[in-house]
mmCIF file of C-alpha atoms in Angstrom:
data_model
loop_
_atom_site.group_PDB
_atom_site.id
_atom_site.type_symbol
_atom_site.label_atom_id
_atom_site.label_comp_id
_atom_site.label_asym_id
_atom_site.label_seq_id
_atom_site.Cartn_x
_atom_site.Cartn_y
_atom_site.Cartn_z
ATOM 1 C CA UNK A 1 -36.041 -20.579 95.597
ATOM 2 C CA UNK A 2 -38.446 -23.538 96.538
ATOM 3 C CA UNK A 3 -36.354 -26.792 95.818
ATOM 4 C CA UNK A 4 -37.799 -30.548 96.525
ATOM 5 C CA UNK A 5 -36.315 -32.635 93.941
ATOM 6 C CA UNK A 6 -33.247 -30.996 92.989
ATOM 7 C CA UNK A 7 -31.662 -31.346 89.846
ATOM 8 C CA UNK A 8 -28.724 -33.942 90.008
ATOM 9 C CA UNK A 9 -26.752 -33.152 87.653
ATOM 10 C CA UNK A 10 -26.770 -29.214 88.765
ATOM 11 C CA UNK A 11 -26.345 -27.275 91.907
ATOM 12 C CA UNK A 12 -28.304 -24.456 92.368
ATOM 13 C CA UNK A 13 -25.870 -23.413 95.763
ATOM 14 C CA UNK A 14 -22.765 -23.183 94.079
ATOM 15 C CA UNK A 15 -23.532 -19.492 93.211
ATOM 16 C CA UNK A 16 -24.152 -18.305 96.991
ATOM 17 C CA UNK A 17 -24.336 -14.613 95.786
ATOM 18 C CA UNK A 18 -27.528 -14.352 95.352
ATOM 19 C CA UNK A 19 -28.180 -16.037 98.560
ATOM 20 C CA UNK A 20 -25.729 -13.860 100.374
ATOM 21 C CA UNK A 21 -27.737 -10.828 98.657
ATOM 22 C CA UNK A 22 -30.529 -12.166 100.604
ATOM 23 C CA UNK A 23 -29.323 -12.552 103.478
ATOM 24 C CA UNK A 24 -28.244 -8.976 103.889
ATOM 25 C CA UNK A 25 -31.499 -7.758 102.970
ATOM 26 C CA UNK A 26 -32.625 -9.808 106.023
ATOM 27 C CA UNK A 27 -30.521 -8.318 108.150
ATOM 28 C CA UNK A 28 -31.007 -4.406 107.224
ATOM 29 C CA UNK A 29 -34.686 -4.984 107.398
ATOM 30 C CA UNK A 30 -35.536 -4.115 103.789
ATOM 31 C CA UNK A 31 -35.823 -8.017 102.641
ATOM 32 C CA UNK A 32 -39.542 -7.361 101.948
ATOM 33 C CA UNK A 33 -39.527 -4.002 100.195
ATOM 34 C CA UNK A 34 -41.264 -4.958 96.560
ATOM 35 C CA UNK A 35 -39.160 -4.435 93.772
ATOM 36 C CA UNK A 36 -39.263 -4.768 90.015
ATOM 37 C CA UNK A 37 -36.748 -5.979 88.029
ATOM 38 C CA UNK A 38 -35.907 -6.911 84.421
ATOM 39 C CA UNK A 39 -33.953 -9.656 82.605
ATOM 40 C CA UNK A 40 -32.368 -7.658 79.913
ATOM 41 C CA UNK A 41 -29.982 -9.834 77.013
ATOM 42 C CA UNK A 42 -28.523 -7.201 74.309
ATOM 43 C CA UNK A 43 -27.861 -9.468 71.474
ATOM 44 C CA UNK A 44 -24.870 -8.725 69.405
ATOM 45 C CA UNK A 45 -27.714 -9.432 66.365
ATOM 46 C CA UNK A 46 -30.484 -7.050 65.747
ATOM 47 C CA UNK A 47 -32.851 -9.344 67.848
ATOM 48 C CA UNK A 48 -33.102 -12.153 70.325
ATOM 49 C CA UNK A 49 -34.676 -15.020 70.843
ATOM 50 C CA UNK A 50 -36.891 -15.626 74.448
ATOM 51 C CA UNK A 51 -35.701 -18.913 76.050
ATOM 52 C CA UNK A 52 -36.127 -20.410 79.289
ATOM 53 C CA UNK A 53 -39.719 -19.634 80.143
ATOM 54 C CA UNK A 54 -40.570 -23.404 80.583
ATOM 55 C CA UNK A 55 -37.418 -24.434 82.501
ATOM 56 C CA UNK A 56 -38.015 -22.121 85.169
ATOM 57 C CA UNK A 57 -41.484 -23.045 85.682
ATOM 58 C CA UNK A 58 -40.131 -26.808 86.095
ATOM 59 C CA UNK A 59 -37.790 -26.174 88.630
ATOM 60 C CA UNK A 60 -40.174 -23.992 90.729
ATOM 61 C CA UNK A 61 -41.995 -26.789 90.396
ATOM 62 C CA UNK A 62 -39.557 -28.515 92.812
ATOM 63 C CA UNK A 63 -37.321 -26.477 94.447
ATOM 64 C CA UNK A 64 -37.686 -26.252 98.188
ATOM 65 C CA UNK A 65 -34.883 -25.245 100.750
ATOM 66 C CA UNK A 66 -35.274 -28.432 102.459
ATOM 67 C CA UNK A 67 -33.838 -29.244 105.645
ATOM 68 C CA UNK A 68 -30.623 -30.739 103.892
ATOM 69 C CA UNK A 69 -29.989 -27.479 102.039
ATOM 70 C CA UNK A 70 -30.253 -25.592 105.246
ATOM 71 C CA UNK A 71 -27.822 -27.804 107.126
ATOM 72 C CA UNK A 72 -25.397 -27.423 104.073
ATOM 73 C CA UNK A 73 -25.534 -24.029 104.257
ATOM 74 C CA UNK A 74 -25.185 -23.527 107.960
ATOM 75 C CA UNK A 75 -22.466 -25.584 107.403
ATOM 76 C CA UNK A 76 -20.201 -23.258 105.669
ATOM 77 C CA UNK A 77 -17.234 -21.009 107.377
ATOM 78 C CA UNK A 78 -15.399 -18.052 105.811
ATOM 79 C CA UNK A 79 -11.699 -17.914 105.968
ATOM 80 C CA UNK A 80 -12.131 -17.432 109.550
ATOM 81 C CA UNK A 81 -14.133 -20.172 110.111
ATOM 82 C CA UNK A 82 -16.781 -18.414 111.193
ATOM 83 C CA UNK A 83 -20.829 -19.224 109.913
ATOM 84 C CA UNK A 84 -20.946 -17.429 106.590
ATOM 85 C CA UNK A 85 -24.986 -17.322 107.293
ATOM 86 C CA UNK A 86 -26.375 -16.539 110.719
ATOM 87 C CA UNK A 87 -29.030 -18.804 112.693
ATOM 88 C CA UNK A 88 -32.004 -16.553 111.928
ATOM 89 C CA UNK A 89 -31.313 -16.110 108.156
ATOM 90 C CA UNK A 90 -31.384 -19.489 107.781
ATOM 91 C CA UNK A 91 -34.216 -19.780 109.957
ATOM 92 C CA UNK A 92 -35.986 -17.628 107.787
ATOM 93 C CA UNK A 93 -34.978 -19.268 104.764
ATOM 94 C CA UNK A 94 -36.874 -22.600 106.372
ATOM 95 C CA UNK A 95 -39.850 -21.099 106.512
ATOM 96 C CA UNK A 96 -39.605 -19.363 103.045
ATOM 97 C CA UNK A 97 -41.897 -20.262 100.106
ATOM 98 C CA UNK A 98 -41.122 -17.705 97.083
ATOM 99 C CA UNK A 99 -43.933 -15.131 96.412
ATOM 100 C CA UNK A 100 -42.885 -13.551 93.274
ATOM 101 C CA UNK A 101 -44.693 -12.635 90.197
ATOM 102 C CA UNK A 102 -42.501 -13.298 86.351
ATOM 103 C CA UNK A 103 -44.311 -13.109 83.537
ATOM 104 C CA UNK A 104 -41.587 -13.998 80.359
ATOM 105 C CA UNK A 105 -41.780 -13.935 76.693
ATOM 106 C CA UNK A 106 -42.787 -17.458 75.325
ATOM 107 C CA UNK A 107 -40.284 -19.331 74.303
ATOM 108 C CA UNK A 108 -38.849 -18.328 70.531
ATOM 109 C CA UNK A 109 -40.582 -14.960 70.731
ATOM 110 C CA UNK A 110 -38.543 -12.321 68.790
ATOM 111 C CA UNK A 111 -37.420 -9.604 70.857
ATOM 112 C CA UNK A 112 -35.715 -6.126 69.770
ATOM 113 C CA UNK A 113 -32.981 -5.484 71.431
ATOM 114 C CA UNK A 114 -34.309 -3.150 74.575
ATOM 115 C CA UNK A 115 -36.971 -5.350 75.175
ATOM 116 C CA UNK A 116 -36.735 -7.722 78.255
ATOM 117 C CA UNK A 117 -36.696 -11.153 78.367
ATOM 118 C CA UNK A 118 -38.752 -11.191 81.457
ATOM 119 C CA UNK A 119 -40.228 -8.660 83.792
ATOM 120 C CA UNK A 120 -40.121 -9.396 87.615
ATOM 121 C CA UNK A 121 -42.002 -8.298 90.763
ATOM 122 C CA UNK A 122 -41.625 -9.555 94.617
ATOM 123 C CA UNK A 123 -40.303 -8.853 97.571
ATOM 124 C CA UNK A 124 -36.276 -7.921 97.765
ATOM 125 C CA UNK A 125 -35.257 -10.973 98.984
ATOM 126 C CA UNK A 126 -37.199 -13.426 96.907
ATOM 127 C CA UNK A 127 -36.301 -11.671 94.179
ATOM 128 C CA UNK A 128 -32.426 -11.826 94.494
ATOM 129 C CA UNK A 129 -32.939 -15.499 95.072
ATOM 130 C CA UNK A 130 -34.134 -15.807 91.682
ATOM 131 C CA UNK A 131 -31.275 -13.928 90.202
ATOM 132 C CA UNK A 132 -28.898 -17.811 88.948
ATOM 133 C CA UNK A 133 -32.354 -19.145 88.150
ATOM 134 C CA UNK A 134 -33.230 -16.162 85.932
ATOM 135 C CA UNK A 135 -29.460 -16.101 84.490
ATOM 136 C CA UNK A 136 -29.086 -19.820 83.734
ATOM 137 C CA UNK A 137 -32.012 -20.876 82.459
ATOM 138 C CA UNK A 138 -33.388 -17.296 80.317
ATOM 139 C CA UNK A 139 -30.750 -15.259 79.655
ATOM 140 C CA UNK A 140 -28.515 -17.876 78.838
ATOM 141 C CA UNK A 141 -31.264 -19.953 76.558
ATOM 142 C CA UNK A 142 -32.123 -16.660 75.173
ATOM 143 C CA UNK A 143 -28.178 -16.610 74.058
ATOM 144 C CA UNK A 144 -28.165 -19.532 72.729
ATOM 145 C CA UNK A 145 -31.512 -19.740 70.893
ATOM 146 C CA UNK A 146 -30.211 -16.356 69.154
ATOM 147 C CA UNK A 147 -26.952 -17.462 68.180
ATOM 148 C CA UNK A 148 -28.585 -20.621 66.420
ATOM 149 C CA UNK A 149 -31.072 -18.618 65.133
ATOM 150 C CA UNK A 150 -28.978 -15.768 62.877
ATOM 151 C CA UNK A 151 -27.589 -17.518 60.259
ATOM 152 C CA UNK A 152 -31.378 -18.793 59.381
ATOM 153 C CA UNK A 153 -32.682 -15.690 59.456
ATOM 154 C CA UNK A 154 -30.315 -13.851 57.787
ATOM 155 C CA UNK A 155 -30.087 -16.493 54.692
ATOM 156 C CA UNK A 156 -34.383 -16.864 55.139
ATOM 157 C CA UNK A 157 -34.479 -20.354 55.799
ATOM 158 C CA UNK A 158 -36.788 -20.331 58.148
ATOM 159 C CA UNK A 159 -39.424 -23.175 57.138
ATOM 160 C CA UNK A 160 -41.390 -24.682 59.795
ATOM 161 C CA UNK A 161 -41.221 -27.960 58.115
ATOM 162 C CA UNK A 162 -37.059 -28.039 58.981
ATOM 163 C CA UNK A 163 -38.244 -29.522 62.348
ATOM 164 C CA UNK A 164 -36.433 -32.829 63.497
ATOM 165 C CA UNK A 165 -37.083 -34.978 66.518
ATOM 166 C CA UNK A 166 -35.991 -33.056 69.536
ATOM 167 C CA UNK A 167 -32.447 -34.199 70.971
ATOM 168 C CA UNK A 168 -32.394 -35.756 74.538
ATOM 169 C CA UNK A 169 -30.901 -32.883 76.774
ATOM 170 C CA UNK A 170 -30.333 -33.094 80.423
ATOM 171 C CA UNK A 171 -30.769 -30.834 83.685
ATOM 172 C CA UNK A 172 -27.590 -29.022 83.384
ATOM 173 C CA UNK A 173 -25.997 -25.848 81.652
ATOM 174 C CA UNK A 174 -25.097 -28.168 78.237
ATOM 175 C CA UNK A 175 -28.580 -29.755 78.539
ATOM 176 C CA UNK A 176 -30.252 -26.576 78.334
ATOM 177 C CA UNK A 177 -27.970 -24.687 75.602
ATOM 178 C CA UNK A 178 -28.564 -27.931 73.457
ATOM 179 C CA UNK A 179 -32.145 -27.333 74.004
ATOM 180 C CA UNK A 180 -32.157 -23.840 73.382
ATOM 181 C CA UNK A 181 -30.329 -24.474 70.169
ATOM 182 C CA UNK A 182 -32.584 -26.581 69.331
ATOM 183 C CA UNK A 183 -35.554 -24.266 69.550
ATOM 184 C CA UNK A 184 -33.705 -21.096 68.264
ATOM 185 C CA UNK A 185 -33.473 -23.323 64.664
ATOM 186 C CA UNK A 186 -29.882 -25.373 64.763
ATOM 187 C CA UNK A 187 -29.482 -28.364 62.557
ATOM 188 C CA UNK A 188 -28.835 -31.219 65.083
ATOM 189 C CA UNK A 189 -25.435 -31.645 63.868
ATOM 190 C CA UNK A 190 -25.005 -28.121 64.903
ATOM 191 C CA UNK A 191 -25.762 -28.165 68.216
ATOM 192 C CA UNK A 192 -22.355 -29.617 69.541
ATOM 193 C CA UNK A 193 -20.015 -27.276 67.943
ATOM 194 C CA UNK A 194 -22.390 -24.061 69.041
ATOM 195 C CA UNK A 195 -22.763 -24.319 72.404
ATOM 196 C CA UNK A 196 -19.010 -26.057 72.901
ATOM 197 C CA UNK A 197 -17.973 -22.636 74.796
ATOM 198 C CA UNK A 198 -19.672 -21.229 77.361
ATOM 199 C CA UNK A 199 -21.710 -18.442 77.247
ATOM 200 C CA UNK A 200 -20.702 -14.763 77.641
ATOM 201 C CA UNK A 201 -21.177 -13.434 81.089
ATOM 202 C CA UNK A 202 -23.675 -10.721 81.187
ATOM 203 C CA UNK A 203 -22.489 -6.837 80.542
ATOM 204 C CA UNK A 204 -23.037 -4.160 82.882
ATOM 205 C CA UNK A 205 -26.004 -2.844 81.261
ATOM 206 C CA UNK A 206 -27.909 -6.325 80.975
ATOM 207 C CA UNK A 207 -28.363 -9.340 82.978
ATOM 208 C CA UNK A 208 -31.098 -9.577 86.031
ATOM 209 C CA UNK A 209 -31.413 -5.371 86.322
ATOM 210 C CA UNK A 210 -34.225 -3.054 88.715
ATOM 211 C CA UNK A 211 -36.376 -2.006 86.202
ATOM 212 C CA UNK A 212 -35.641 1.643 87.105
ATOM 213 C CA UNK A 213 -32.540 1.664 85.267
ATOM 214 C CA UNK A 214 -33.640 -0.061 82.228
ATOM 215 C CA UNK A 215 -35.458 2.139 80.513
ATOM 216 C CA UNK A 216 -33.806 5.670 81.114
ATOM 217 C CA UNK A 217 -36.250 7.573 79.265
ATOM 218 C CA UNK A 218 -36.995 11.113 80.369
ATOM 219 C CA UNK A 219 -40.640 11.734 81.586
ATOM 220 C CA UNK A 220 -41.565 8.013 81.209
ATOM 221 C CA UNK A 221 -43.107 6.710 84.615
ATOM 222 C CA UNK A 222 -41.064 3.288 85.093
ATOM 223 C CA UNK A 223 -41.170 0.110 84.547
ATOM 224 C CA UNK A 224 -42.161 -1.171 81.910
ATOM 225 C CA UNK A 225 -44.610 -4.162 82.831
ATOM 226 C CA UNK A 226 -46.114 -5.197 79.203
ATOM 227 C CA UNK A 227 -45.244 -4.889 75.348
ATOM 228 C CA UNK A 228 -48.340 -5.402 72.937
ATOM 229 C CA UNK A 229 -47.076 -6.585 69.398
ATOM 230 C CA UNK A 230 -49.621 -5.348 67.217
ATOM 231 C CA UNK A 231 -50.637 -7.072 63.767
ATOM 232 C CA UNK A 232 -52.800 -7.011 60.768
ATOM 233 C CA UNK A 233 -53.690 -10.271 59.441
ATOM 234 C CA UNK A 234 -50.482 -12.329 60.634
ATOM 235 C CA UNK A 235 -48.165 -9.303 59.334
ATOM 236 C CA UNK A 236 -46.722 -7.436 62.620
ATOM 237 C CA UNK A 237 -47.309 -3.743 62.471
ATOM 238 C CA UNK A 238 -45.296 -2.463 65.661
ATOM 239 C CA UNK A 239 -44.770 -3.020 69.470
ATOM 240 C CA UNK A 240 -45.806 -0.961 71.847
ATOM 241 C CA UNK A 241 -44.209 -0.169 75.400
ATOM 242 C CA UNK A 242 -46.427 0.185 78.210
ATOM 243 C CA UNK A 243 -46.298 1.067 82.074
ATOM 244 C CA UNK A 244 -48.608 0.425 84.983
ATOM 245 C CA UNK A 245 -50.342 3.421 84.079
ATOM 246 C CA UNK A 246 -51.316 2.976 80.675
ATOM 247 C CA UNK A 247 -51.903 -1.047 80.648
ATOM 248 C CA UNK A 248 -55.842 0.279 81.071
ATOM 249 C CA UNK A 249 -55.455 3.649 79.328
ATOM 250 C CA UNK A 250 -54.315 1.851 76.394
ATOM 251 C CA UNK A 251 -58.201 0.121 75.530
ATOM 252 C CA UNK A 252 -58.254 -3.259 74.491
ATOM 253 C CA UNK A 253 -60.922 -2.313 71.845
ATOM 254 C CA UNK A 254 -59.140 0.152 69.935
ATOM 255 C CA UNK A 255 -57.186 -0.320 66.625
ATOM 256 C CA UNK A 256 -54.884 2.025 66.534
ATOM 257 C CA UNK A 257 -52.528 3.635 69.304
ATOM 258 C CA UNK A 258 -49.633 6.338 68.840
ATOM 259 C CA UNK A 259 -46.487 5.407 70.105
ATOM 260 C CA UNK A 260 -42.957 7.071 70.386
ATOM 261 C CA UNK A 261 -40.648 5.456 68.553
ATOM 262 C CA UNK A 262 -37.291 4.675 70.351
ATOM 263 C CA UNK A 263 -35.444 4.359 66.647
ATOM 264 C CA UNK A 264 -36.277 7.674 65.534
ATOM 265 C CA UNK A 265 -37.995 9.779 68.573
ATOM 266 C CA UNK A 266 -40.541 10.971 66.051
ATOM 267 C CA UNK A 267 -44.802 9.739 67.147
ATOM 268 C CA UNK A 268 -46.070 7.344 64.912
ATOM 269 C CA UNK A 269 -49.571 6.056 64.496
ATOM 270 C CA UNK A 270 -49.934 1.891 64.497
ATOM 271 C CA UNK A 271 -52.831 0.325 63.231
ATOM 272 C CA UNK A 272 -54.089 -2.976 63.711
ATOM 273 C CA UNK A 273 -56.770 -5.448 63.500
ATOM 274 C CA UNK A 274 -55.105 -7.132 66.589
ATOM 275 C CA UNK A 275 -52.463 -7.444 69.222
ATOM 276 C CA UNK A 276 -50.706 -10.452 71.526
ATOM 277 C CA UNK A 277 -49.290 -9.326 74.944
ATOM 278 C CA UNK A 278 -45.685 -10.869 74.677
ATOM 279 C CA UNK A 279 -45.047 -11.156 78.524
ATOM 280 C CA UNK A 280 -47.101 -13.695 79.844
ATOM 281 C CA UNK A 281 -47.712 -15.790 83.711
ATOM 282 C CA UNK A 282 -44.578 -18.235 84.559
ATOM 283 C CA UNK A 283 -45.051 -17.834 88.453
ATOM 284 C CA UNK A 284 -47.645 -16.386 89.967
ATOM 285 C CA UNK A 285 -46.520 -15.708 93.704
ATOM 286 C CA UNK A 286 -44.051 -17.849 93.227
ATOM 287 C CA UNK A 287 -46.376 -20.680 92.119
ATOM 288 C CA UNK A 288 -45.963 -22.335 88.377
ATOM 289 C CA UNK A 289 -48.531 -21.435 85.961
ATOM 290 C CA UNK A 290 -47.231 -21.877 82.725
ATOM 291 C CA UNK A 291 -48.146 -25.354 81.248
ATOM 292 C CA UNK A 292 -45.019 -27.259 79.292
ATOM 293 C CA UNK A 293 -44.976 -27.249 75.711
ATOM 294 C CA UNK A 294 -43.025 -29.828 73.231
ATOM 295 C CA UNK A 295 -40.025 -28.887 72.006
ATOM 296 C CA UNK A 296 -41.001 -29.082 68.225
ATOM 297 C CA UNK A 297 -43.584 -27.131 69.126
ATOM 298 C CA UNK A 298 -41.418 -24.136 70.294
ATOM 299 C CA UNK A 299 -38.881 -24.496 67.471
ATOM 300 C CA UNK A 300 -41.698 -24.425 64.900
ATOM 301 C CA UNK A 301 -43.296 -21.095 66.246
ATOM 302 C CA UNK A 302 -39.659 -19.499 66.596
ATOM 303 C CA UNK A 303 -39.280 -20.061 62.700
ATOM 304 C CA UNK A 304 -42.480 -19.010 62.110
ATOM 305 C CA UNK A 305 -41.420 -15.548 64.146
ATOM 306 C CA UNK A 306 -38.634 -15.606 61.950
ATOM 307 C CA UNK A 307 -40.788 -15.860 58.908
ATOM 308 C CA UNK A 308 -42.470 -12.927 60.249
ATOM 309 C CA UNK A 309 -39.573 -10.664 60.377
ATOM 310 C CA UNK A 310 -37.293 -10.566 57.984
ATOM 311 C CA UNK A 311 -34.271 -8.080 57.671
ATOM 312 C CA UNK A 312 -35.705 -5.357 55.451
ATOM 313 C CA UNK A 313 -38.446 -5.744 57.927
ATOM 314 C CA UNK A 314 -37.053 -5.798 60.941
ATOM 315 C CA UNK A 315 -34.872 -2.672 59.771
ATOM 316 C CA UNK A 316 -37.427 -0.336 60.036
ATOM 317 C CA UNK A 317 -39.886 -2.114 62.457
ATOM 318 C CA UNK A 318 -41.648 0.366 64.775
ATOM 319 C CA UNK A 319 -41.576 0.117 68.105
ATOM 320 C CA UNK A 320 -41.819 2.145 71.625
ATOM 321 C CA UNK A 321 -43.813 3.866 74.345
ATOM 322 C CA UNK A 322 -47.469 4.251 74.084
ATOM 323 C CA UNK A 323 -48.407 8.111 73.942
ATOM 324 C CA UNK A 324 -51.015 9.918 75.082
ATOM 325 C CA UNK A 325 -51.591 13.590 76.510
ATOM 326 C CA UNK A 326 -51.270 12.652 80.208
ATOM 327 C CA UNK A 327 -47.753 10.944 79.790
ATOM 328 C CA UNK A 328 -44.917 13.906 78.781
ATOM 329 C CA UNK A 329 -42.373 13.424 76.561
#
């Protein structure tokens, strides 16, 4: 990824899959094929919590591969001690600046369980250098700020006044689980004892995923770019799923839609006196868009999501792909 002031207290090469990823999409020629992909978390909960948003922003803010990275990695040997990467990889790496498109949920956003954290869009290799980024900073805040946030919800103490000065946190894996934590609802005292383990490593079926295999829904075009929560008033009526093809299909104007519902298979008619589009800009070919936000800020509009779902809600909350006559089921 871009990095000019790197983090001290974290380094961003000690995962070299990602890079090595990259580096044999280089070589096979298929390094700038676009591809989608999607950061998937299945909470153990009925929901999670969107973290991260704003951390990744900041560090494409200053990540470069500066000359000193490149040295360090054409410094490393295999067993063999032969280069582990090759003159023009790194070469190319040099004269990289990311190009990749991420639009994420904002941060405390309640998200059902199939829905992604964020939605990604680039060229092959840019977009597997993103892949520790994407895990460190969203899925695992999105861990976190779940965890903290279940035993609120499920006991409804949610209120936005419960909203202390934010702790200091630091540039590393605790920093960001304490801030995560922190936003997802824990009481300060909390915090230690919650994120004193690390976090799970992603399953099989979740993590940084292409978008083709994320939604496995027969006659659906793929992928899913954009997920429109519809409301009336400030009461949330149901999401609904959309693809490239229906993001215009799917008029702005209208207050009602039909969608098929992924909890029962059965249509269902929302209506609604308005909607938000939950993924939103972080980088914009690979440039920062998404302004920083406080962190009481974020924790109080994660209880307020809270408020706005509780369980006997949330049990039978519709949600799923926008249908019309073109699209088959």
């Amino acid at each position: 990824m871009n990095e000019q002031n790197e983090h001290p207290a974290f380094d961003w090469l000690s995962d070299l899959g990602p890079i090595l990823a990259a580096q044999a999409a280089w070589h096979d020629g298929s390094y700038d094929q676009p591809l989608w992909f999607h950061l998937i978390y299945r909470p153990l909960g009925p929901f999670a919590l969107s973290g991260g948003a704003n951390l990744l922003a900041d560090l494409a803010r200053r990540f470069r591969f500066t000359p000193t990275l490149i040295q360090r990695l054409g410094a490393l040997t295999d067993e063999r001690r032969r280069p582990v990467f090759t003159e023009s990889f790194l070469n190319y790496l040099q004269r990289l600046r990311i190009r990749t498109d991420v639009w994420a949920a904002p941060e405390g956003m309640l998200l059902l369980p199939d829905e992604p954290v964020a939605i990604v869009r680039g060229p092959k290799a840019h977009v597997l250098l993103l892949t520790s980024p994407m895990l460190r900073l969203l899925w695992a805040s999105s861990h976190w700020a779940s965890q903290a946030a279940y035993p609120r919800w499920q006991c409804g103490a949610c209120s936005e006044e419960d909203t202390p000065p934010a702790p200091a946190v630091g540039h590393h894996p605790n920093g960001w689980a304490a801030r995560a934590a922190y936003v997802g609802g824990a009481a300060l005292a909390d915090i230690p004892s919650l994120i004193q383990s690390e976090p799970p490593s992603p399953a099989a079926d979740e993590g940084f995923l292409p978008a083709q295999v994320t939604f496995p829904v027969k006659g659906y075009p793929r992928p899913l770019v954009q997920i429109r929560r519809t409301y009336r008033g400030s009461h949330p009526q149901g999401d609904i799923w959309l693809v490239r093809l229906h993001e215009e299909v799917a008029s702005v104007s209208k207050t009602s839609a039909c969608v098929l519902d992924v909890r029962t298979r059965r249509h269902r008619t929302l209506k609604f006196t308005r909607f938000q589009n939950i993924y939103q800009p972080v980088l914009l070919r690979g440039y920062p868009i998404l302004a920083d936000a406080k962190l009481p800020y974020l924790r109080q509009r994660t209880l307020k999501q809270l408020q706005a779902f509780p369980p006997e809600k949330l049990k039978e909350y519709p949600h799923g792909w926008f249908y019309d006559r073109i699209t088959p089921t």
